[in-house]
Amino acid sequence: MSEIFSTDATALGKVGVLFGGRSAERDVSIMSGTGVLAALKSRGVDAHAFDPAERGIAELAAEKFDRVFIALHGRFGEDGSLQGALEQLGIPYTGSGVMACAIGMDKIYTKMIWLMKGLPTPKYASLDDATDLAQVVAELGLPLIVKPPHEGSTIGITKVTAGADLKAAYDVAVGFDDIVLAEEFVTGREFTVTVLGRGKTARALPVVEIVAPQGNYDYQNKYFTDDVQYICPAKLDDATAAEMARLALEAYRALDCEGWGRVDVLLRAADNKPFLIEVNTSPGMTTHSLVPMSARAVGMSYEDLCVEILKTARLKLVKEKG
């Protein structure tokens, strides 16, 4: 370890790595956080594990962390609730602020904002117990993707190819959320774009293409098999790759995201038109994860990526001085 980096690591102070949590993505978060913790320690950072499912806010305050790295996924970690607590405690944290996390976690509100900004995203409908499902099929067509809007990692998602199956898909998704998202199914290639930074200085890393068996990029394939192919940089012509990166940056900035994030994009086979699907404000950092893969394509190691993200930790609700 160089003397320069040792000084940088000391300047970061006592660091909490928050992972685990109470969401449906707990297992994935544990994998992400374990990796981040080891990476930071390998770079000389005084890093400590903290699981909010096992220890409360009072204990978090008592640890007197100088900053925290949020490696939580899903509810109570990626939805703005924890970010609000950290603002109250005055503990700088990685990633986006309260509002950006809350909106980014809600796929319906995310789509509403993107559409207001003129950004392309598949047609959709919000479903509840009173919704006329036959009318939804008539308006959106088939196939449809039905999902709980506040979950990640493909949890609760169903592809509907027949109108008669929409009710069953709704019943699965409503087990996770009061409101359900039905979305036009876009046939084409699947990509994701990592974004680092904030505001005008945010930058997109190389695009990753995801090639899943039979197009089934589900929870099991994401985290527990080696059957999915990841191509980085994606095999795209320069113009298409540039347009995808531009849209990802606009989508990220539209929600006022910062620090880091990942924007998922589909490229429609019929006309090569890109469609924004969702933004992840606390992306996975497992061995299968796409953010580290994209960083490696520009020569950034997993360890250096973790440190770079950690250095961006700040409070968002108090204007910075200077």
mmCIF file of N, CA, C and O in Angstrom, residues 32-96:
data_model
loop_
_atom_site.group_PDB
_atom_site.id
_atom_site.type_symbol
_atom_site.label_atom_id
_atom_site.label_comp_id
_atom_site.label_asym_id
_atom_site.label_seq_id
_atom_site.Cartn_x
_atom_site.Cartn_y
_atom_site.Cartn_z
ATOM 1 N N SER A 32 -23.253 -8.583 -1.510
ATOM 2 C CA SER A 32 -22.684 -7.299 -1.928
ATOM 3 C C SER A 32 -21.846 -6.693 -0.806
ATOM 4 O O SER A 32 -20.693 -6.286 -1.008
ATOM 5 N N GLY A 33 -22.433 -6.617 0.382
ATOM 6 C CA GLY A 33 -21.751 -5.961 1.493
ATOM 7 C C GLY A 33 -20.496 -6.678 1.942
ATOM 8 O O GLY A 33 -19.500 -6.034 2.319
ATOM 9 N N THR A 34 -20.521 -7.988 1.893
ATOM 10 C CA THR A 34 -19.327 -8.758 2.261
ATOM 11 C C THR A 34 -18.179 -8.429 1.320
ATOM 12 O O THR A 34 -17.020 -8.262 1.751
ATOM 13 N N GLY A 35 -18.496 -8.312 0.027
ATOM 14 C CA GLY A 35 -17.468 -7.950 -0.944
ATOM 15 C C GLY A 35 -16.946 -6.541 -0.737
ATOM 16 O O GLY A 35 -15.731 -6.292 -0.789
ATOM 17 N N VAL A 36 -17.847 -5.600 -0.509
ATOM 18 C CA VAL A 36 -17.446 -4.202 -0.295
ATOM 19 C C VAL A 36 -16.587 -4.082 0.954
ATOM 20 O O VAL A 36 -15.548 -3.402 0.947
ATOM 21 N N LEU A 37 -16.994 -4.727 2.030
ATOM 22 C CA LEU A 37 -16.246 -4.671 3.285
ATOM 23 C C LEU A 37 -14.820 -5.175 3.091
ATOM 24 O O LEU A 37 -13.846 -4.528 3.528
ATOM 25 N N ALA A 38 -14.679 -6.315 2.427
ATOM 26 C CA ALA A 38 -13.336 -6.867 2.192
ATOM 27 C C ALA A 38 -12.510 -5.952 1.306
ATOM 28 O O ALA A 38 -11.304 -5.761 1.535
ATOM 29 N N ALA A 39 -13.150 -5.357 0.296
ATOM 30 C CA ALA A 39 -12.431 -4.464 -0.617
ATOM 31 C C ALA A 39 -11.912 -3.231 0.107
ATOM 32 O O ALA A 39 -10.762 -2.825 -0.078
ATOM 33 N N LEU A 40 -12.737 -2.627 0.938
ATOM 34 C CA LEU A 40 -12.319 -1.426 1.660
ATOM 35 C C LEU A 40 -11.202 -1.749 2.648
ATOM 36 O O LEU A 40 -10.217 -1.003 2.765
ATOM 37 N N LYS A 41 -11.342 -2.858 3.349
ATOM 38 C CA LYS A 41 -10.286 -3.243 4.293
ATOM 39 C C LYS A 41 -8.968 -3.490 3.574
ATOM 40 O O LYS A 41 -7.892 -3.155 4.085
ATOM 41 N N SER A 42 -9.042 -4.065 2.371
ATOM 42 C CA SER A 42 -7.814 -4.348 1.618
ATOM 43 C C SER A 42 -7.099 -3.067 1.207
ATOM 44 O O SER A 42 -5.903 -3.090 0.908
ATOM 45 N N ARG A 43 -7.819 -1.957 1.193
ATOM 46 C CA ARG A 43 -7.231 -0.661 0.847
ATOM 47 C C ARG A 43 -6.924 0.179 2.080
ATOM 48 O O ARG A 43 -6.647 1.368 1.985
ATOM 49 N N GLY A 44 -6.953 -0.466 3.247
ATOM 50 C CA GLY A 44 -6.561 0.219 4.472
ATOM 51 C C GLY A 44 -7.642 1.049 5.128
ATOM 52 O O GLY A 44 -7.365 1.802 6.070
ATOM 53 N N VAL A 45 -8.886 0.926 4.673
ATOM 54 C CA VAL A 45 -9.988 1.691 5.252
ATOM 55 C C VAL A 45 -10.433 1.021 6.561
ATOM 56 O O VAL A 45 -10.518 -0.208 6.647
ATOM 57 N N ASP A 46 -10.717 1.829 7.567
ATOM 58 C CA ASP A 46 -11.198 1.331 8.862
ATOM 59 C C ASP A 46 -12.699 1.035 8.728
ATOM 60 O O ASP A 46 -13.557 1.819 9.155
ATOM 61 N N ALA A 47 -13.006 -0.095 8.107
ATOM 62 C CA ALA A 47 -14.385 -0.427 7.749
ATOM 63 C C ALA A 47 -14.959 -1.483 8.679
ATOM 64 O O ALA A 47 -14.263 -2.421 9.081
ATOM 65 N N HIS A 48 -16.268 -1.353 8.982
ATOM 66 C CA HIS A 48 -16.944 -2.247 9.918
ATOM 67 C C HIS A 48 -18.319 -2.626 9.362
ATOM 68 O O HIS A 48 -19.033 -1.786 8.806
ATOM 69 N N ALA A 49 -18.701 -3.875 9.558
ATOM 70 C CA ALA A 49 -20.010 -4.342 9.102
ATOM 71 C C ALA A 49 -21.106 -3.855 10.036
ATOM 72 O O ALA A 49 -20.917 -3.785 11.260
ATOM 73 N N PHE A 50 -22.273 -3.537 9.438
ATOM 74 C CA PHE A 50 -23.435 -3.150 10.241
ATOM 75 C C PHE A 50 -24.685 -3.628 9.515
ATOM 76 O O PHE A 50 -24.943 -3.228 8.378
ATOM 77 N N ASP A 51 -25.474 -4.490 10.171
ATOM 78 C CA ASP A 51 -26.696 -5.036 9.589
ATOM 79 C C ASP A 51 -27.906 -4.392 10.272
ATOM 80 O O ASP A 51 -28.183 -4.667 11.442
ATOM 81 N N PRO A 52 -28.639 -3.510 9.574
ATOM 82 C CA PRO A 52 -29.786 -2.828 10.187
ATOM 83 C C PRO A 52 -30.908 -3.760 10.610
ATOM 84 O O PRO A 52 -31.785 -3.349 11.379
ATOM 85 N N ALA A 53 -30.909 -4.998 10.122
ATOM 86 C CA ALA A 53 -31.928 -5.954 10.557
ATOM 87 C C ALA A 53 -31.627 -6.485 11.950
ATOM 88 O O ALA A 53 -32.515 -6.973 12.648
ATOM 89 N N GLU A 54 -30.379 -6.398 12.354
ATOM 90 C CA GLU A 54 -29.965 -6.950 13.638
ATOM 91 C C GLU A 54 -29.653 -5.879 14.674
ATOM 92 O O GLU A 54 -29.630 -6.156 15.878
ATOM 93 N N ARG A 55 -29.409 -4.654 14.195
ATOM 94 C CA ARG A 55 -29.048 -3.562 15.098
ATOM 95 C C ARG A 55 -29.842 -2.317 14.706
ATOM 96 O O ARG A 55 -30.015 -2.025 13.528
ATOM 97 N N GLY A 56 -30.296 -1.572 15.703
ATOM 98 C CA GLY A 56 -31.179 -0.450 15.461
ATOM 99 C C GLY A 56 -30.461 0.859 15.177
ATOM 100 O O GLY A 56 -29.225 0.947 15.209
ATOM 101 N N ILE A 57 -31.265 1.900 14.953
ATOM 102 C CA ILE A 57 -30.739 3.226 14.645
ATOM 103 C C ILE A 57 -29.904 3.777 15.798
ATOM 104 O O ILE A 57 -28.879 4.434 15.582
ATOM 105 N N ALA A 58 -30.306 3.494 17.040
ATOM 106 C CA ALA A 58 -29.546 3.975 18.197
ATOM 107 C C ALA A 58 -28.128 3.396 18.195
ATOM 108 O O ALA A 58 -27.152 4.109 18.496
ATOM 109 N N GLU A 59 -28.005 2.133 17.825
ATOM 110 C CA GLU A 59 -26.681 1.514 17.758
ATOM 111 C C GLU A 59 -25.865 2.086 16.609
ATOM 112 O O GLU A 59 -24.643 2.232 16.714
ATOM 113 N N LEU A 60 -26.546 2.409 15.496
ATOM 114 C CA LEU A 60 -25.856 3.031 14.373
ATOM 115 C C LEU A 60 -25.266 4.367 14.796
ATOM 116 O O LEU A 60 -24.110 4.687 14.485
ATOM 117 N N ALA A 61 -26.044 5.160 15.528
ATOM 118 C CA ALA A 61 -25.554 6.447 16.019
ATOM 119 C C ALA A 61 -24.398 6.253 16.991
ATOM 120 O O ALA A 61 -23.412 7.004 16.976
ATOM 121 N N ALA A 62 -24.508 5.225 17.846
ATOM 122 C CA ALA A 62 -23.477 4.991 18.867
ATOM 123 C C ALA A 62 -22.141 4.580 18.274
ATOM 124 O O ALA A 62 -21.089 4.784 18.910
ATOM 125 N N GLU A 63 -22.151 4.013 17.064
ATOM 126 C CA GLU A 63 -20.904 3.600 16.429
ATOM 127 C C GLU A 63 -20.034 4.792 16.030
ATOM 128 O O GLU A 63 -18.832 4.653 15.808
ATOM 129 N N LYS A 64 -20.660 5.969 15.901
ATOM 130 C CA LYS A 64 -19.948 7.196 15.531
ATOM 131 C C LYS A 64 -19.131 7.019 14.234
ATOM 132 O O LYS A 64 -17.951 7.360 14.153
ATOM 133 N N PHE A 65 -19.809 6.475 13.229
ATOM 134 C CA PHE A 65 -19.172 6.345 11.925
ATOM 135 C C PHE A 65 -18.980 7.740 11.316
ATOM 136 O O PHE A 65 -19.841 8.612 11.424
ATOM 137 N N ASP A 66 -17.842 7.911 10.654
ATOM 138 C CA ASP A 66 -17.591 9.167 9.937
ATOM 139 C C ASP A 66 -18.328 9.195 8.602
ATOM 140 O O ASP A 66 -18.629 10.262 8.076
ATOM 141 N N ARG A 67 -18.592 8.022 8.047
ATOM 142 C CA ARG A 67 -19.362 7.884 6.813
ATOM 143 C C ARG A 67 -19.789 6.433 6.677
ATOM 144 O O ARG A 67 -19.200 5.556 7.329
ATOM 145 N N VAL A 68 -20.787 6.183 5.839
ATOM 146 C CA VAL A 68 -21.219 4.802 5.631
ATOM 147 C C VAL A 68 -21.342 4.515 4.143
ATOM 148 O O VAL A 68 -21.656 5.395 3.334
ATOM 149 N N PHE A 69 -21.078 3.276 3.810
ATOM 150 C CA PHE A 69 -21.272 2.751 2.452
ATOM 151 C C PHE A 69 -22.552 1.919 2.493
ATOM 152 O O PHE A 69 -22.631 0.926 3.203
ATOM 153 N N ILE A 70 -23.560 2.332 1.738
ATOM 154 C CA ILE A 70 -24.829 1.607 1.721
ATOM 155 C C ILE A 70 -24.766 0.498 0.672
ATOM 156 O O ILE A 70 -24.717 0.767 -0.528
ATOM 157 N N ALA A 71 -24.756 -0.746 1.146
ATOM 158 C CA ALA A 71 -24.788 -1.907 0.258
ATOM 159 C C ALA A 71 -26.085 -2.686 0.486
ATOM 160 O O ALA A 71 -26.131 -3.901 0.335
ATOM 161 N N LEU A 72 -27.123 -1.956 0.843
ATOM 162 C CA LEU A 72 -28.454 -2.532 1.035
ATOM 163 C C LEU A 72 -29.229 -2.437 -0.262
ATOM 164 O O LEU A 72 -29.058 -1.477 -1.027
ATOM 165 N N HIS A 73 -30.083 -3.404 -0.515
ATOM 166 C CA HIS A 73 -30.912 -3.398 -1.719
ATOM 167 C C HIS A 73 -32.379 -3.509 -1.309
ATOM 168 O O HIS A 73 -32.726 -4.246 -0.390
ATOM 169 N N GLY A 74 -33.232 -2.803 -2.012
ATOM 170 C CA GLY A 74 -34.660 -2.916 -1.768
ATOM 171 C C GLY A 74 -35.148 -2.044 -0.627
ATOM 172 O O GLY A 74 -34.534 -1.038 -0.264
ATOM 173 N N ARG A 75 -36.274 -2.433 -0.059
ATOM 174 C CA ARG A 75 -36.926 -1.641 0.970
ATOM 175 C C ARG A 75 -36.038 -1.454 2.193
ATOM 176 O O ARG A 75 -35.238 -2.318 2.529
ATOM 177 N N PHE A 76 -36.222 -0.322 2.839
ATOM 178 C CA PHE A 76 -35.526 0.036 4.073
ATOM 179 C C PHE A 76 -34.022 0.246 3.877
ATOM 180 O O PHE A 76 -33.291 0.341 4.851
ATOM 181 N N GLY A 77 -33.580 0.311 2.645
ATOM 182 C CA GLY A 77 -32.160 0.565 2.411
ATOM 183 C C GLY A 77 -31.920 1.341 1.136
ATOM 184 O O GLY A 77 -30.985 2.125 1.033
ATOM 185 N N GLU A 78 -32.808 1.108 0.158
ATOM 186 C CA GLU A 78 -32.657 1.737 -1.153
ATOM 187 C C GLU A 78 -33.836 2.651 -1.472
ATOM 188 O O GLU A 78 -33.905 3.234 -2.546
ATOM 189 N N ASP A 79 -34.748 2.800 -0.514
ATOM 190 C CA ASP A 79 -36.008 3.504 -0.799
ATOM 191 C C ASP A 79 -36.110 4.883 -0.162
ATOM 192 O O ASP A 79 -37.162 5.499 -0.168
ATOM 193 N N GLY A 80 -35.027 5.376 0.427
ATOM 194 C CA GLY A 80 -35.019 6.704 1.026
ATOM 195 C C GLY A 80 -35.244 6.717 2.523
ATOM 196 O O GLY A 80 -34.926 7.708 3.189
ATOM 197 N N SER A 81 -35.787 5.634 3.082
ATOM 198 C CA SER A 81 -36.073 5.630 4.524
ATOM 199 C C SER A 81 -34.786 5.667 5.346
ATOM 200 O O SER A 81 -34.658 6.460 6.295
ATOM 201 N N LEU A 82 -33.824 4.839 5.008
ATOM 202 C CA LEU A 82 -32.545 4.842 5.716
ATOM 203 C C LEU A 82 -31.793 6.144 5.461
ATOM 204 O O LEU A 82 -31.169 6.717 6.359
ATOM 205 N N GLN A 83 -31.868 6.628 4.226
ATOM 206 C CA GLN A 83 -31.189 7.872 3.889
ATOM 207 C C GLN A 83 -31.699 9.020 4.759
ATOM 208 O O GLN A 83 -30.914 9.869 5.211
ATOM 209 N N GLY A 84 -33.007 9.036 5.010
ATOM 210 C CA GLY A 84 -33.571 10.060 5.880
ATOM 211 C C GLY A 84 -33.039 9.947 7.300
ATOM 212 O O GLY A 84 -32.732 10.961 7.947
ATOM 213 N N ALA A 85 -32.912 8.729 7.806
ATOM 214 C CA ALA A 85 -32.363 8.524 9.151
ATOM 215 C C ALA A 85 -30.918 8.998 9.225
ATOM 216 O O ALA A 85 -30.508 9.637 10.204
ATOM 217 N N LEU A 86 -30.142 8.697 8.192
ATOM 218 C CA LEU A 86 -28.741 9.120 8.183
ATOM 219 C C LEU A 86 -28.620 10.645 8.121
ATOM 220 O O LEU A 86 -27.721 11.232 8.733
ATOM 221 N N GLU A 87 -29.525 11.289 7.397
ATOM 222 C CA GLU A 87 -29.537 12.761 7.380
ATOM 223 C C GLU A 87 -29.806 13.289 8.792
ATOM 224 O O GLU A 87 -29.147 14.236 9.254
ATOM 225 N N GLN A 88 -30.753 12.682 9.484
ATOM 226 C CA GLN A 88 -31.067 13.108 10.846
ATOM 227 C C GLN A 88 -29.876 12.912 11.786
ATOM 228 O O GLN A 88 -29.613 13.728 12.659
ATOM 229 N N LEU A 89 -29.167 11.807 11.581
ATOM 230 C CA LEU A 89 -28.013 11.503 12.435
ATOM 231 C C LEU A 89 -26.762 12.282 12.036
ATOM 232 O O LEU A 89 -25.783 12.300 12.778
ATOM 233 N N GLY A 90 -26.785 12.887 10.854
ATOM 234 C CA GLY A 90 -25.625 13.643 10.388
ATOM 235 C C GLY A 90 -24.480 12.768 9.932
ATOM 236 O O GLY A 90 -23.309 13.163 10.014
ATOM 237 N N ILE A 91 -24.811 11.562 9.425
ATOM 238 C CA ILE A 91 -23.769 10.634 8.963
ATOM 239 C C ILE A 91 -23.742 10.647 7.435
ATOM 240 O O ILE A 91 -24.711 10.218 6.794
ATOM 241 N N PRO A 92 -22.667 11.118 6.805
ATOM 242 C CA PRO A 92 -22.577 11.102 5.338
ATOM 243 C C PRO A 92 -22.686 9.685 4.801
ATOM 244 O O PRO A 92 -22.167 8.736 5.399
ATOM 245 N N TYR A 93 -23.358 9.552 3.652
ATOM 246 C CA TYR A 93 -23.615 8.219 3.099
ATOM 247 C C TYR A 93 -23.432 8.210 1.592
ATOM 248 O O TYR A 93 -23.538 9.241 0.924
ATOM 249 N N THR A 94 -23.169 7.035 1.073
ATOM 250 C CA THR A 94 -22.969 6.871 -0.366
ATOM 251 C C THR A 94 -24.306 6.857 -1.095
ATOM 252 O O THR A 94 -25.349 6.555 -0.530
ATOM 253 N N GLY A 95 -24.242 7.164 -2.380
ATOM 254 C CA GLY A 95 -25.412 7.039 -3.225
ATOM 255 C C GLY A 95 -26.321 8.244 -3.185
ATOM 256 O O GLY A 95 -25.960 9.325 -2.719
ATOM 257 N N SER A 96 -27.521 8.051 -3.695
ATOM 258 C CA SER A 96 -28.490 9.122 -3.865
ATOM 259 C C SER A 96 -29.162 9.504 -2.556
ATOM 260 O O SER A 96 -29.119 8.770 -1.569
#
